[in-house]
Each structure stands twice: as C-alpha cells, then as structure tokens.
XYZ file of C-alpha atoms in Angstrom:
653
model
C 0.000 0.000 0.000
C 1.599 3.271 -1.088
C -1.271 5.663 -0.409
C -2.058 6.076 -4.099
C -5.203 5.157 -5.943
C -5.120 2.229 -8.327
C -4.790 2.793 -12.053
C -8.460 1.858 -12.410
C -9.570 4.518 -9.933
C -7.337 7.195 -11.465
C -8.702 6.362 -14.905
C -12.226 6.684 -13.496
C -11.333 10.103 -12.097
C -9.981 11.195 -15.466
C -13.201 10.070 -17.113
C -15.196 12.042 -14.539
C -13.180 15.184 -15.193
C -14.052 15.032 -18.860
C -17.714 14.184 -18.603
C -18.963 17.722 -19.149
C -16.940 17.875 -22.380
C -19.198 15.304 -23.997
C -21.452 16.468 -26.774
C -25.100 16.920 -25.779
C -28.156 15.901 -27.704
C -30.483 18.645 -26.442
C -30.659 21.530 -23.979
C -33.622 22.399 -21.754
C -34.076 25.629 -19.807
C -35.948 26.204 -16.548
C -36.896 29.621 -15.136
C -38.703 29.682 -11.767
C -39.978 33.250 -12.334
C -40.890 33.674 -15.996
C -41.029 30.057 -17.162
C -44.076 28.179 -18.458
C -44.474 24.415 -18.220
C -46.588 24.456 -21.387
C -43.731 25.974 -23.390
C -41.160 23.986 -25.394
C -38.390 24.402 -22.814
C -35.687 24.343 -25.494
C -34.549 27.981 -25.241
C -34.309 30.754 -22.671
C -37.376 32.381 -24.244
C -39.431 29.158 -23.959
C -38.160 27.969 -20.576
C -40.157 25.665 -18.332
C -41.079 26.799 -14.835
C -41.008 23.840 -12.413
C -38.839 20.879 -11.485
C -41.987 18.775 -11.667
C -41.952 19.395 -15.415
C -38.261 18.507 -15.610
C -38.841 15.295 -13.671
C -41.747 14.211 -15.857
C -40.218 14.875 -19.296
C -38.156 12.146 -20.968
C -34.641 13.582 -20.818
C -32.217 11.460 -22.843
C -28.537 10.534 -22.343
C -26.339 13.443 -23.356
C -29.015 16.081 -22.685
C -28.432 19.137 -20.490
C -30.959 20.772 -18.171
C -30.113 24.386 -17.330
C -31.596 26.166 -14.301
C -31.614 29.949 -14.394
C -29.273 31.629 -11.919
C -31.201 33.640 -9.353
C -34.091 31.175 -9.480
C -35.586 29.270 -6.538
C -37.474 25.976 -6.593
C -39.205 24.455 -3.534
C -39.294 20.997 -5.053
C -37.414 17.709 -5.229
C -35.267 17.145 -8.300
C -35.612 13.543 -9.481
C -32.850 13.243 -12.092
C -32.819 11.223 -15.279
C -30.003 8.768 -15.955
C -27.607 8.990 -18.845
C -25.275 6.333 -20.158
C -21.485 5.877 -19.975
C -19.818 8.763 -21.801
C -23.156 10.548 -22.295
C -24.343 11.795 -18.905
C -27.405 13.904 -18.274
C -26.133 17.258 -16.971
C -27.950 19.577 -14.551
C -26.318 23.002 -14.559
C -27.026 26.729 -14.912
C -27.502 29.637 -17.286
C -27.728 33.387 -16.904
C -26.019 35.554 -14.276
C -26.348 36.025 -10.546
C -26.335 33.597 -7.624
C -26.493 29.871 -8.162
C -29.983 28.454 -8.734
C -31.477 27.428 -5.378
C -33.234 24.131 -4.733
C -34.781 23.791 -1.293
C -37.339 21.810 0.686
C -38.813 24.325 3.093
C -42.070 26.138 3.724
C -41.941 29.938 3.805
C -43.759 31.178 6.928
C -42.323 34.689 6.960
C -45.599 36.664 7.055
C -47.446 37.590 10.218
C -50.634 36.089 8.725
C -48.900 32.695 8.488
C -49.159 32.406 12.308
C -51.844 32.526 14.973
C -51.562 32.332 18.750
C -53.064 29.149 20.236
C -52.238 30.118 23.810
C -50.110 32.873 25.359
C -46.610 32.610 23.911
C -47.362 29.580 21.689
C -47.804 30.252 17.959
C -48.969 27.847 15.261
C -48.814 27.676 11.496
C -52.199 27.246 9.896
C -52.810 23.521 9.469
C -55.659 21.737 7.718
C -56.971 18.261 7.082
C -56.568 16.872 3.537
C -59.697 16.888 1.393
C -60.797 13.336 0.495
C -62.162 12.641 -3.001
C -62.983 9.528 -5.040
C -61.767 6.017 -4.219
C -58.901 4.942 -6.491
C -58.040 1.457 -5.181
C -60.174 -1.328 -3.720
C -59.084 -4.643 -2.214
C -59.979 -7.661 -4.308
C -59.982 -11.453 -4.043
C -56.437 -11.637 -5.363
C -54.948 -9.610 -2.505
C -51.918 -11.427 -1.099
C -49.453 -10.702 1.703
C -46.031 -12.181 2.408
C -43.069 -11.332 4.603
C -39.379 -11.747 5.279
C -37.749 -12.420 8.671
C -33.982 -11.890 8.989
C -31.074 -12.074 11.473
C -32.704 -14.299 14.036
C -36.262 -13.084 13.530
C -38.689 -15.989 13.060
C -42.336 -15.758 12.140
C -44.996 -16.130 9.478
C -47.553 -14.267 7.376
C -50.815 -16.092 6.675
C -54.430 -15.527 5.717
C -57.105 -15.834 8.427
C -60.885 -16.181 8.149
C -62.892 -14.999 11.161
C -66.602 -14.179 11.523
C -67.034 -14.221 7.766
C -64.154 -11.792 7.132
C -60.705 -12.441 5.704
C -57.551 -10.675 6.869
C -53.809 -11.308 7.075
C -51.887 -12.122 10.237
C -48.197 -11.382 10.853
C -46.803 -13.455 13.739
C -43.393 -13.119 15.396
C -42.482 -16.336 17.181
C -38.865 -15.410 17.953
C -37.245 -11.987 18.192
C -33.648 -11.612 17.045
C -30.834 -10.244 19.229
C -30.492 -6.885 17.455
C -33.894 -5.553 16.366
C -33.986 -3.178 13.405
C -36.908 -2.063 11.187
C -35.777 -3.883 8.017
C -35.454 -7.284 9.745
C -39.216 -7.874 9.446
C -40.722 -6.707 6.182
C -44.348 -7.268 5.236
C -45.415 -6.954 1.603
C -49.004 -6.595 0.428
C -50.796 -6.117 -2.887
C -49.791 -3.949 -5.824
C -50.902 -0.308 -5.618
C -49.799 1.247 -8.889
C -50.665 4.623 -10.418
C -51.740 6.276 -7.176
C -52.326 10.057 -7.208
C -49.707 12.402 -5.779
C -51.520 12.515 -2.424
C -53.899 9.857 -1.153
C -55.550 8.448 1.954
C -55.000 4.748 2.679
C -57.510 3.245 5.103
C -56.839 -0.057 6.827
C -58.036 -1.959 9.883
C -55.464 -3.157 12.418
C -55.416 -5.322 15.534
C -52.549 -6.657 17.681
C -52.491 -9.513 20.192
C -49.900 -7.533 22.191
C -50.162 -3.736 21.891
C -47.232 -2.016 20.183
C -46.567 1.258 18.284
C -46.734 1.431 14.490
C -45.894 4.610 12.604
C -45.103 4.117 8.913
C -46.464 2.592 5.711
C -44.847 2.685 2.270
C -45.806 1.878 -1.296
C -42.591 0.707 -2.947
C -40.946 -1.723 -5.357
C -40.434 -5.178 -3.787
C -36.984 -5.598 -5.363
C -33.788 -3.713 -6.171
C -33.454 -0.707 -6.205
C -36.421 -0.616 -3.786
C -37.835 2.571 -5.292
C -40.299 4.361 -3.022
C -43.523 5.376 -4.753
C -45.420 6.824 -1.768
C -44.697 7.148 1.931
C -46.944 7.939 4.844
C -47.419 7.777 8.575
C -50.141 7.137 11.093
C -51.326 9.950 13.320
C -49.898 9.739 16.852
C -53.322 8.856 18.264
C -53.508 5.902 15.860
C -49.975 4.581 16.331
C -50.632 2.434 19.415
C -52.201 -0.718 17.955
C -54.312 -2.557 20.552
C -56.272 -5.783 20.905
C -59.485 -4.432 19.329
C -59.934 -3.789 15.627
C -59.339 -0.141 14.724
C -59.636 1.612 11.389
C -56.827 4.109 10.730
C -56.139 6.522 7.893
C -52.633 7.005 6.491
C -51.842 10.117 4.470
C -49.708 8.996 1.504
C -47.532 11.378 -0.494
C -45.651 10.643 -3.703
C -41.857 10.517 -3.519
C -41.663 12.006 -7.012
C -39.916 8.871 -8.291
C -41.700 6.587 -10.752
C -40.952 2.899 -10.025
C -39.852 0.785 -12.977
C -42.407 -1.862 -11.994
C -45.613 -1.946 -9.996
C -45.073 -0.951 -6.357
C -46.632 -2.809 -3.430
C -47.917 -2.108 0.058
C -45.041 -2.388 2.556
C -44.407 -2.196 6.310
C -41.168 -2.553 8.326
C -41.801 -4.058 11.769
C -38.459 -5.396 12.980
C -37.985 -2.789 15.692
C -41.514 -2.702 17.113
C -43.169 -6.137 17.067
C -42.998 -7.984 20.408
C -41.972 -11.621 20.570
C -45.012 -13.891 20.585
C -47.156 -11.107 19.172
C -49.404 -10.982 16.118
C -50.558 -8.104 13.910
C -53.801 -8.476 11.924
C -54.174 -6.369 8.770
C -57.279 -5.761 6.645
C -57.080 -3.234 3.804
C -60.113 -0.998 3.246
C -59.069 1.097 0.248
C -57.277 4.162 -1.096
C -58.877 7.550 -1.827
C -57.488 10.496 -3.751
C -56.817 13.476 -1.505
C -55.705 17.078 -1.775
C -53.723 19.216 0.639
C -53.659 22.999 0.547
C -49.914 23.740 0.304
C -50.458 27.140 1.879
C -52.369 25.787 4.854
C -50.501 22.701 6.008
C -47.041 21.159 6.272
C -47.230 17.557 5.123
C -43.844 16.276 6.361
C -41.869 16.436 9.586
C -40.038 19.720 10.161
C -36.432 19.337 11.292
C -35.140 22.909 11.123
C -36.759 26.225 12.086
C -34.535 28.836 10.436
C -34.816 32.580 11.027
C -33.288 35.253 8.791
C -31.355 32.632 6.813
C -29.294 31.475 9.767
C -29.150 34.366 12.229
C -31.237 32.264 14.647
C -32.713 28.780 14.652
C -35.162 26.772 16.710
C -34.644 23.743 18.953
C -36.804 20.774 17.977
C -38.878 19.096 20.712
C -40.802 15.843 20.624
C -44.062 14.417 21.899
C -44.332 10.626 22.107
C -46.565 9.091 24.794
C -44.479 5.901 24.853
C -41.282 7.762 25.716
C -40.843 6.900 29.394
C -37.157 6.581 30.249
C -34.599 8.542 32.290
C -33.573 11.772 30.605
C -37.050 12.946 29.678
C -36.421 16.242 31.476
C -33.696 17.027 28.928
C -35.558 15.812 25.830
C -39.124 16.640 26.910
C -41.650 13.843 26.877
C -44.405 16.387 26.217
C -44.327 19.281 23.813
C -42.128 21.201 26.284
C -41.950 24.506 24.446
C -40.257 26.410 27.259
C -37.629 28.622 25.617
C -37.880 31.067 22.738
C -37.864 29.218 19.374
C -38.459 25.783 20.924
C -40.706 24.167 18.292
C -42.654 20.979 17.683
C -44.105 19.461 14.523
C -47.716 18.357 15.049
C -48.374 15.547 12.539
C -52.058 15.355 13.515
C -52.769 18.778 12.081
C -49.695 19.140 9.850
C -48.510 22.289 11.546
C -45.612 23.686 13.601
C -45.973 25.107 17.106
C -43.285 27.463 18.422
C -42.613 29.391 21.624
C -42.275 33.124 21.004
C -43.316 36.249 22.877
C -44.690 37.908 19.755
C -45.887 36.803 16.354
C -42.786 35.192 14.732
C -43.771 36.653 11.376
C -43.300 40.134 12.840
C -40.084 39.322 14.683
C -38.102 38.034 11.656
C -37.822 39.038 8.024
C -37.553 35.387 6.965
C -38.739 32.099 8.498
C -38.074 28.862 6.622
C -39.372 25.535 7.975
C -37.255 22.745 6.461
C -39.280 19.578 5.837
C -38.139 15.950 5.719
C -37.681 15.489 1.993
C -34.522 14.980 -0.066
C -33.709 17.941 -2.271
C -32.207 15.704 -4.979
C -33.495 12.130 -4.905
C -31.312 9.915 -7.087
C -32.103 6.302 -6.114
C -30.928 3.901 -8.802
C -29.622 6.722 -11.011
C -26.408 6.696 -13.041
C -24.318 8.807 -15.398
C -25.297 12.276 -14.177
C -23.376 15.543 -13.758
C -24.532 18.285 -11.372
C -22.627 21.553 -11.765
C -23.189 24.878 -10.020
C -26.358 24.222 -7.989
C -27.219 25.524 -4.506
C -29.110 23.108 -2.235
C -30.375 24.387 1.107
C -33.085 24.144 3.786
C -34.108 20.500 3.775
C -34.638 18.218 6.801
C -33.560 14.995 5.028
C -30.548 14.762 2.655
C -29.307 17.302 0.123
C -28.264 14.685 -2.453
C -29.716 11.334 -1.357
C -30.235 7.892 -2.846
C -28.850 4.390 -3.107
C -27.553 2.087 -5.848
C -25.952 4.846 -7.918
C -23.125 4.878 -10.477
C -21.056 7.396 -12.441
C -22.171 10.585 -10.697
C -20.312 13.911 -10.651
C -21.239 16.656 -8.172
C -19.179 19.745 -8.910
C -19.151 23.414 -7.815
C -22.278 22.979 -5.692
C -23.194 24.631 -2.376
C -25.110 22.571 0.192
C -26.164 24.121 3.509
C -28.614 24.018 6.430
C -29.563 20.389 5.907
C -31.120 17.732 8.155
C -32.821 17.389 11.512
C -35.892 15.403 10.417
C -37.124 12.561 12.628
C -35.914 9.271 11.136
C -37.000 6.800 13.823
C -37.063 6.187 17.568
C -34.105 4.395 19.127
C -35.325 1.492 21.249
C -33.726 -0.580 23.947
C -32.847 -3.978 22.452
C -34.061 -5.847 25.546
C -37.134 -3.929 26.680
C -38.241 -2.417 23.378
C -38.832 0.915 25.117
C -37.988 4.144 23.359
C -34.675 5.649 24.422
C -34.460 8.761 22.255
C -35.392 10.140 18.810
C -33.016 9.572 15.896
C -32.723 12.574 13.605
C -30.795 12.529 10.336
C -29.696 14.464 7.273
C -26.476 14.458 5.210
C -25.304 16.990 2.645
C -24.260 14.394 0.040
C -25.020 10.738 0.730
C -24.158 7.797 -1.519
C -26.104 4.988 0.096
C -25.387 1.301 -0.587
C -23.854 -0.087 -3.778
C -22.305 3.109 -5.080
C -19.513 3.229 -7.650
C -17.523 5.658 -9.787
C -18.455 8.946 -8.109
C -16.598 12.251 -8.036
C -17.423 15.165 -5.716
C -15.203 18.210 -6.175
C -15.033 21.956 -5.508
C -18.190 21.976 -3.403
C -18.897 23.955 -0.223
C -20.922 22.347 2.561
C -21.901 23.898 5.883
C -24.427 23.613 8.716
C -25.266 19.936 8.130
C -27.049 17.950 10.874
C -25.069 14.729 10.305
C -22.340 14.279 7.695
C -21.390 16.859 5.101
C -20.379 13.992 2.769
C -20.666 10.232 3.117
C -20.645 6.888 1.360
C -22.141 4.181 3.552
C -24.172 0.972 3.567
C -24.970 -2.097 5.640
C -24.108 -4.791 3.094
C -22.960 -2.939 0.015
C -20.196 -2.608 -2.552
C -18.610 0.845 -2.531
C -15.961 1.365 -5.192
C -14.010 4.141 -6.920
C -15.228 7.200 -5.017
C -13.300 10.483 -4.992
C -13.914 13.441 -2.641
C -11.594 16.281 -3.693
C -11.127 20.049 -3.227
C -14.221 20.515 -1.072
C -14.579 23.028 1.765
C -16.632 21.917 4.771
C -17.465 23.695 8.013
C -19.939 23.556 10.927
C -21.163 20.028 10.202
C -21.437 17.340 12.862
C -19.200 15.093 10.731
C -17.133 16.323 7.805
C -16.929 12.812 6.326
C -18.723 9.659 7.455
C -18.052 6.150 6.197
C -19.064 2.629 7.224
C -19.859 -0.601 5.445
C -19.996 -4.337 6.063
C -19.306 -6.028 2.709
C -16.753 -4.575 0.269
C -15.064 -1.190 -0.207
C -12.355 -0.463 -2.773
C -10.577 2.648 -4.052
C -11.871 5.561 -1.983
C -9.885 8.806 -2.080
C -10.510 11.722 0.292
C -7.914 14.328 -0.683
C -7.265 18.076 -0.645
C -10.372 18.886 1.384
C -10.501 21.645 3.985
C -12.606 20.621 6.988
C -13.212 23.128 9.791
C -15.222 23.228 13.040
C -16.851 19.782 13.114
C -19.600 19.764 15.735
C -19.781 23.564 15.895
C -22.969 23.870 13.830
C -26.629 24.555 14.561
C -27.451 20.935 15.345
C -24.826 19.920 17.896
C -26.429 21.234 21.079
C -29.873 19.812 20.256
C -28.768 16.345 19.165
C -29.538 13.424 21.488
C -26.071 12.124 20.503
C -23.602 15.052 20.130
C -20.570 13.495 18.481
C -18.586 16.058 16.489
C -15.796 14.554 14.353
C -14.143 15.242 11.022
C -13.753 11.537 10.151
C -16.486 9.257 11.496
C -15.800 5.643 10.566
C -17.941 3.867 13.190
C -17.695 0.103 12.571
C -16.191 -0.689 9.170
C -16.437 -4.477 8.761
C -16.114 -4.396 4.977
C -13.264 -6.012 3.074
C -11.466 -2.733 2.389
C -8.603 -1.957 0.028
C -6.974 1.296 -1.048
C -8.907 3.699 1.189
C -6.739 6.829 1.195
C -7.119 10.015 3.256
C -4.356 12.455 2.325
C -3.446 16.122 1.811
C -6.383 17.439 3.869
C -6.823 20.022 6.612
C -8.764 18.969 9.729
C -9.108 22.026 11.946
C -11.033 22.076 15.247
C -13.739 19.687 16.389
C -15.818 19.240 19.530
C -15.197 15.565 20.412
C -12.353 14.096 18.329
C -10.914 14.387 14.853
C -11.493 10.716 13.985
C -13.396 7.778 15.488
C -13.114 4.091 14.582
C -14.285 1.112 16.642
C -12.587 -1.527 14.477
C -8.946 -1.842 13.398
C -9.001 -1.821 9.591
C -5.574 -0.247 8.974
C -4.709 -2.989 6.469
C -6.915 -1.168 3.947
C -6.588 2.397 5.261
C -3.960 5.090 4.653
C -3.847 8.414 6.522
C -0.928 10.664 5.554
C 0.222 14.173 4.626
C -2.674 15.797 6.515
C -2.630 18.915 8.687
C -4.430 18.577 12.054
C -5.237 21.211 14.633
C -7.341 21.338 17.786
C -7.228 22.270 21.439
C -4.948 19.945 23.388
C -7.919 18.617 25.397
C -9.532 17.198 22.241
C -8.033 13.879 21.059
C -7.045 13.279 17.465
C -8.297 9.689 17.498
C -10.946 7.740 19.404
C -9.881 4.156 18.751
C -11.060 0.679 19.709
C -14.211 -1.327 20.502
C -17.175 0.304 22.224
C -16.619 0.389 25.984
C -12.845 -0.102 25.621
C -11.916 2.841 23.440
C -8.821 4.941 23.841
C -8.660 8.685 23.284
C -5.298 9.344 21.636
C -3.632 12.764 21.505
C -1.453 13.545 18.505
C 1.859 12.028 19.637
C 0.275 8.809 20.947
C -1.915 8.489 17.849
C 1.068 8.594 15.464
C 3.260 6.364 17.652
C 0.688 3.718 18.625
C -1.154 3.401 15.325
C 1.676 4.305 12.922
C -0.659 6.516 10.900
C -0.083 10.020 9.485
C 3.700 9.582 9.657
C 4.219 12.506 7.251
C 1.429 14.662 8.663
C 1.598 17.579 11.098
C -0.250 18.984 14.102
C -0.205 22.787 13.827
C -2.578 25.719 13.378
C -3.299 26.167 9.641
C -3.189 30.010 9.528
C -6.094 30.767 7.177
C -6.385 33.983 5.163
C -9.733 35.140 6.646
C -11.713 32.481 8.507
C -14.375 35.037 9.510
C -15.359 35.173 5.827
C -14.828 31.457 5.327
C -11.721 32.170 3.260
C -9.781 29.036 4.180
C -6.827 29.539 1.866
C -3.461 29.226 3.630
C -1.561 32.402 4.427
C 2.154 32.762 3.660
C 4.113 31.000 6.372
C 1.425 28.411 7.090
C 2.801 25.004 8.169
C 0.622 23.370 5.504
C 2.093 25.059 2.435
C 4.569 22.259 1.622
C 2.991 19.367 3.519
C 1.075 17.609 0.712
C 2.254 14.375 -0.832
C 3.476 16.290 -3.916
C 5.283 18.940 -1.851
C 2.582 21.575 -2.321
C -0.133 22.918 0.009
C -2.664 20.735 1.786
C -6.374 21.488 1.830
C -8.616 22.527 -1.033
C -6.484 23.944 -3.836
C -9.233 24.930 -6.233
C -11.034 26.777 -3.453
C -14.672 27.598 -4.229
C -15.045 31.370 -4.473
C -16.746 33.636 -1.967
C -19.816 35.015 -3.746
C -20.567 38.442 -2.305
C -24.256 38.228 -3.174
C -24.676 34.709 -1.790
C -25.024 34.173 1.951
C -22.570 31.650 3.366
C -23.427 31.944 7.034
C-alpha cells in the first residue's frame, strides 16, 4: 500500500473530469420566475417553470438541463439517468447567484401564524380533502413477509366471523432488532395520485406502536412510490380492531415496476405477538400547500441562519430517564423551541410575539430529499445551490457514475428518522434525527465530488455508507466543509475499494446549529464507526482537519490494512483527542503524539494551526508561512487547492 489510488480509480477520475466535455443531444431551460411548463423548454425564451416538469419529461442521455441563476425551486429534483460517456447534466444559465433548490415552507408573514395560547404560535394547518376512491381490495390480494437475522415468524391468511384478513406473527425476536429485519409486503398499488388516503383496519395480540407505511418496489433498487405515517393517536395498535387513515404522499420517483404495500416491523413487534391487517381502500386526496405542512419539520430557520429553533418531541411511549432534557411532552419552554404536530400538519413554536413580525424570513425545512437519485447513473450536477431540507441534500442508493461539482449545500437535516429502542425492553430511548449533505447509500460506484462547499449539516457533510454494500471508486476532492457534525462519514460491512478523500478543507466539526440539540452530540471530522467491509486502497491524504468538539477521527474496528492516513494537517485544542480508537466500551482517546506512535498513521502529517487567510469570511486559503504550504504528498499545500469562491451576493453563514 503506497497511499495512491489504483490505475483503475485514477482512470475513473480522469473520465469524470471530462464528462462535461461530452457532446449533448439537447438543452432544456428552466426559469422559476418567468417560465411556463406548457412551453417547449428548449430555449431561454421558452423555458419551463417547475422541477416537476423537468422530472416528468423524458430527458435522454447526453441532454443538459439548465436552471436559471437567481431562481428558486421548492421541489425535489428527481434526475434522469444517462449512459457511460453521455451523462445527463444539470447546470445553470444566466447571471447572478447559483440556482437554489430547497425543501422548506416559507412562513415569513405575520398572517402565516396565529396564537393558540399565550406565547405559543402555530402555522395554519388543515386536514386533507378526500375525493374519489382509487383502489379497492380484491380477491387476489396477497401478503407475504421476510424475517432476517434471528427473527422468526410467518404471514398467513385468516378467516374470522365471515371476514378475511392477514396475520403477521413473530415467534422469535432476534438479538439486534432493526426495522428492516421484518418486512411485510401486500398487494400492488400502482398509479396512485400524488396525495392519497390509505384506510386499513389493524389489531394486535400484544399492543405495540406502528408509525409508517410505504408503497414501494419489492426488489432492487427498492424505489419508493409513496410514503406515509399514522397519526400519533392511531400509532398504538391494541387488541381491538381499529380503522386508521394514512396520508400517503408521492416521492416524485416513478418505479420501474408496480409498487406494493409495505411495512417494516423489525424494531416494534414484540416476541409472541401478532398483527392483523385488513385493507379498506385508497382515496385520492388534496392538501392545501399554503395551509398545512405535510412532512416532519427538522429545522426552524430565522433570517437565513441568524437564529434557529430547537426541535422538541411528543411521544406518549417515551418513558425513560432523561425525559427532562428531551421533553416527553411538547415542552416549548424557551424562545424558538418548536414541535411538529403531525395530527394537524402544523408547527408550534414558543415566542413572545408573532414570529412573522419578529423576523424578516422564516423557513421551515421539511423531511424530503432535495435531490433524490435512487438507482440513477451517469449524471453531472454543476453549479447548484441546495439548502433548507430536513432529510438529505443529495440522497439515494444504488448509484453509479455521478459527478457533483461546484455545488453549495447548507442548512440540511434534523428530520425525525426513527425512535431508538432498547434492544431488551423495546422501550424508546431517544429520537433519531438525520440528514447528510451528500449521501451515496449502498452499492455506489464511480463517483466524483469536487469543488463543493458544505456547511451547517445535521449529520455528515459527505458520506458513502451501507450495511451490506459494494462501494468502489469514489473520490472526494477540493471541497470546503465547516460547521457540520461530521465532515466525512463512512461505514460498510461487505466490500469497499478505491476511496480517495484528498485536498479537502474541513473546519469546526460539531460547531454547527445541530450539535447542542442532538440526542447524541458526536462532532468529528472523520467518522468511521464500525467498518467491517473487506477494504482496500482507502486513502485520506493532503487534507486540513481544523477544530472539532469531540475528536478528529473515530473508529471502533482496526481496519488499517486497507486504510492510509498521511500528509494531513491537524489542529485542535490539546484537550480534544485526534483519534478515538477501539471497541465500544474499551476505546482509547489518543492525543497527537500517541496516535502517530501507537497506530503508525499520518507519519508525514503535522499537528499545527493552519493560519487561514480570513476564517471570519470562510476564506480558508493558507496564508504565507502556514505550516501546511509544503505538507502535501506532492510537496505543495494541503487542503482545497481549487477553493470555491466567496460570492458576495450569496449568503454563506
């Protein structure tokens, strides 16, 4: 191992660098202000208006979609795939700031709020309107299930009192419960409207909580068609039959085959318990976008980052030590404490006066990916600005041949992903929130991310990760990252090959908006967790890692046979270790000298203050005399060399 990428990986990088030079078959233009979705879209004068139009049109390999600079779209981009050598490119035209894609609701006006009690303000929620029935159960309805990792059970049809239903039984619970370990699949539900109401009857032999239902493909790449949740009052399934209504919303992604009803139960079903399911039907519904918020809100952002709210939770099952800190009830006690009310699809916030009068701008980031690229391949993104989303910026699994270049990603994450439960008792311990700037999830290959800026990210600024996946030929280069909980996160359990993290400047991990309100504050520049994958040629070199709250790097497994750290510049307070190393419960916190000596890593690296040009303006270039100017593996400066510029008319708080 010499710390260099293989010839295959370097060839892949060269291919990436030249992708935008490929000839294009057609160009499409999108203007959020003056566009028209009924126009041709093939010139600036005939530009389309919405991303919905872009997502629905058949864009071919080699085509380019251009978003007008200065534009803003509150939608999810669902990209089209290209083919090797002929990617689909999403980029810009015109002048001004980068085109903005975001997933937030604007509640900046005083009339967007009303006072429900002294000091508690609410957005204006509403119930969805229910229209005609679009799906009915039929005699051919079938259910089946999978039980994994020690879970044992069955799914079978039951006849009782003249009615048929399906019973899911768990006879043995595995040692490490997780949602995906019990999956229940029902009938096909294709061609559903964008929003719908699914009604079903449920009964459990042993009461337990149930929150989510999906309509998705039953095979790779597991494309989600619609997702939805039960209201909190309906989530506790008891021993009597109960009819519940689930609000379903389209993911924006069209499955390649007919999707099916789906539930994940591996973290909630009790051993020896049974769940009875009877489908009633699906009805088309409509939601007033100006009157309700149809997804969990993870970030309450005032004046584009001058202030932000602290998310609180309300779960009646949450009954463990620590509830005083995390508030079992709504607990809106301090200014800008907020809670998302899924019953009425609204946000409640503590404030002395109407929030719409107190701030010029209020953005409520909702739990939706800004770019959803599951199963996509051969795509170039160049010059986009993603912000204000409570899920991921770029998110999706099973991807190949992607380039993300010159993009800004900020104020991402904080949405409720699930509830962490005690493996023995099944009781809720704390809420799990999530959100990464760029995530390549499971089975990702041939990706390049370069010259991007990422800041104020709830979890990881950038990450490739997966439970049982193949992760190959991934390059992270010349990116500038600050105020994210993790600068880079990686873990896997099957195979990883040829990953290069080089010439990145990473500053102030754990210093962002999310750290103090996380149930698990864990600031680190390099978060490896438990990498059990067969790993070769994983190289981290020529980077700057400056200041973090907990440690620069954490790893609970020794995988140095496939890992190279070298020619990096580190800096932190002496009380903060460079490495947290070893199995959970027996970890060692290693300061710089012990880290290098004991682990024999970073032998050509240095521990010294970088000396940036103007960190107050996020100008992280190295000043003359900096110890990092000749530290790189080629004798030049470490950190991002092709530093993204500081746009005066673009906020980078």
